[in-house]
mmCIF file of C-alpha atoms in Angstrom:
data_model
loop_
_atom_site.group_PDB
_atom_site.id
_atom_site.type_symbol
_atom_site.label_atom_id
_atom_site.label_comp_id
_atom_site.label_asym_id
_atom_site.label_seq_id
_atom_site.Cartn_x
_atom_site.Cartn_y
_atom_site.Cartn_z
ATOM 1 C CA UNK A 1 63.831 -6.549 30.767
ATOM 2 C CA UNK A 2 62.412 -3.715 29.051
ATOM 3 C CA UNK A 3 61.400 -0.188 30.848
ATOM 4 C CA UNK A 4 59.386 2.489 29.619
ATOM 5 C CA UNK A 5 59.565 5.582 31.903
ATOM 6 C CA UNK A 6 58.384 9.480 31.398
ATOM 7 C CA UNK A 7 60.277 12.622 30.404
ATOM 8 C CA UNK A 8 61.041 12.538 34.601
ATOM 9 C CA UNK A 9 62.599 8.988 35.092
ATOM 10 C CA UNK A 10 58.984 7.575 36.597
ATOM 11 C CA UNK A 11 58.115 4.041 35.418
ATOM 12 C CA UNK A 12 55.224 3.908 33.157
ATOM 13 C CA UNK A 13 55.626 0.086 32.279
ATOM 14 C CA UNK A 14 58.019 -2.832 31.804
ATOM 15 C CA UNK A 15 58.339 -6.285 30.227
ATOM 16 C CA UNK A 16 60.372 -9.245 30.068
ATOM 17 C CA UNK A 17 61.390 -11.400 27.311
ATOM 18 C CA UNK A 18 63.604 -14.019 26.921
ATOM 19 C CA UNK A 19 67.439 -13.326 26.336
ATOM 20 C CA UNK A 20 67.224 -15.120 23.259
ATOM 21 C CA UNK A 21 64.577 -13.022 21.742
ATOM 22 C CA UNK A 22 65.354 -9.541 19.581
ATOM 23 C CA UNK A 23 65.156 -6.716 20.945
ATOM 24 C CA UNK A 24 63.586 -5.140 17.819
ATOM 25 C CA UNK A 25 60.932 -7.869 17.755
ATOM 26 C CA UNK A 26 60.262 -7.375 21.296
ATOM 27 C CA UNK A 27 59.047 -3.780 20.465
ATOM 28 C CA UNK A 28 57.290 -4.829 17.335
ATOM 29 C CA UNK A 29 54.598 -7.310 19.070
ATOM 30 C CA UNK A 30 54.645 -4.919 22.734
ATOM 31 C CA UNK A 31 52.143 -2.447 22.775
ATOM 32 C CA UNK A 32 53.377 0.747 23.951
ATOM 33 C CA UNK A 33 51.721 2.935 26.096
ATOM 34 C CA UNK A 34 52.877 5.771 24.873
ATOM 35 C CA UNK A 35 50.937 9.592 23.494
ATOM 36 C CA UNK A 36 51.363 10.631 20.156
ATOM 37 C CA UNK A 37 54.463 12.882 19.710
ATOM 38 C CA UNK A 38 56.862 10.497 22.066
ATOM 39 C CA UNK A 39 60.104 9.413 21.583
ATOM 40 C CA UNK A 40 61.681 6.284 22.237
ATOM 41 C CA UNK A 41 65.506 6.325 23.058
ATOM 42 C CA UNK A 42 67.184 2.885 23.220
ATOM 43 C CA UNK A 43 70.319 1.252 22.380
ATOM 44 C CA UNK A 44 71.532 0.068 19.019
ATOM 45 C CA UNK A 45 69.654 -3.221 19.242
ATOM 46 C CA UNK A 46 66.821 -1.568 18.810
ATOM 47 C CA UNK A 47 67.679 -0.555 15.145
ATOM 48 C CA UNK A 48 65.162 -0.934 12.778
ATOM 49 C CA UNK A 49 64.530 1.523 9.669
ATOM 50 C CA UNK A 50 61.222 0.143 8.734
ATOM 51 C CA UNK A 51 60.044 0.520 12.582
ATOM 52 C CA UNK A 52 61.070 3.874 13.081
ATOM 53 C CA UNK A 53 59.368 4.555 9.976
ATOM 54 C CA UNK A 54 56.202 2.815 10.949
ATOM 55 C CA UNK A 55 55.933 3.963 14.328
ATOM 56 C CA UNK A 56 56.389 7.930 13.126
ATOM 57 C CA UNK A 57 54.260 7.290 10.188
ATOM 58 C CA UNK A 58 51.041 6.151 12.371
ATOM 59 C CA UNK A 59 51.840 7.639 15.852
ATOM 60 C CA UNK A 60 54.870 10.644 14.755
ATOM 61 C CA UNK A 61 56.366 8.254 17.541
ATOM 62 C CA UNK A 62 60.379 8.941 17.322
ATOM 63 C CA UNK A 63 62.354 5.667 17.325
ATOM 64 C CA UNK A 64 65.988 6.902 18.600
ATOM 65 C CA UNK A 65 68.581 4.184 19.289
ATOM 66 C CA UNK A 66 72.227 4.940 19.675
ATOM 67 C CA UNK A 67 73.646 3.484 16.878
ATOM 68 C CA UNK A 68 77.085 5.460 18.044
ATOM 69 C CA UNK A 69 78.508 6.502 21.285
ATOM 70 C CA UNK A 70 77.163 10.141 20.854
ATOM 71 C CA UNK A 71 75.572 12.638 23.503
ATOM 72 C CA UNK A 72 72.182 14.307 22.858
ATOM 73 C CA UNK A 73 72.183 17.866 23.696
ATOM 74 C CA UNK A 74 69.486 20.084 24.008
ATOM 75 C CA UNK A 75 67.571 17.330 22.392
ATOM 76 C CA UNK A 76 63.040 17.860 22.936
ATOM 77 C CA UNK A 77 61.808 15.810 25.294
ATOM 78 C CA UNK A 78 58.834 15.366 22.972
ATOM 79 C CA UNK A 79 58.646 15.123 18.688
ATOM 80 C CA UNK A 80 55.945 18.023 19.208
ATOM 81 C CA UNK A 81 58.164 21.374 20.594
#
């Protein structure tokens, strides 16, 4: 299962895909309903260089995923402030 909530934890949409399918390909064919500026924070099986690129390079979407047990402070709820 995959969740998409706001800045404030609300659910804004979900999906399910089989276990056996990629994570990363999941996000490639789902269309996100997401305004220019967002950011996407996921886990490392999510990584994808040429995504992130895409998705910043059409929609300055960020494409975040934790490649490393790290802690985001102070870190802009949106690509835009």
């Amino acid at each position: 299962m995959h969740i998409v909530v706001n800045e404030h934890g609300v659910l804004c949409s979900f999906y399910i895909t089989p276990g056996s399918k990629s994570d990363v390909k999941s996000l490639e064919n789902y269309e996100l309903p997401l305004p220019q500026g967002s950011i996407i924070m996921a886990d490392k099986a999510y990584t994808s260089y040429e995504l992130e690129d895409l998705l910043f390079e059409i929609d300055q979407i960020m494409l975040l995923p934790l490649r490393k047990k790290i802690f985001l402070v102070n870190m802009p709820l949106t690509a835009n402030k």
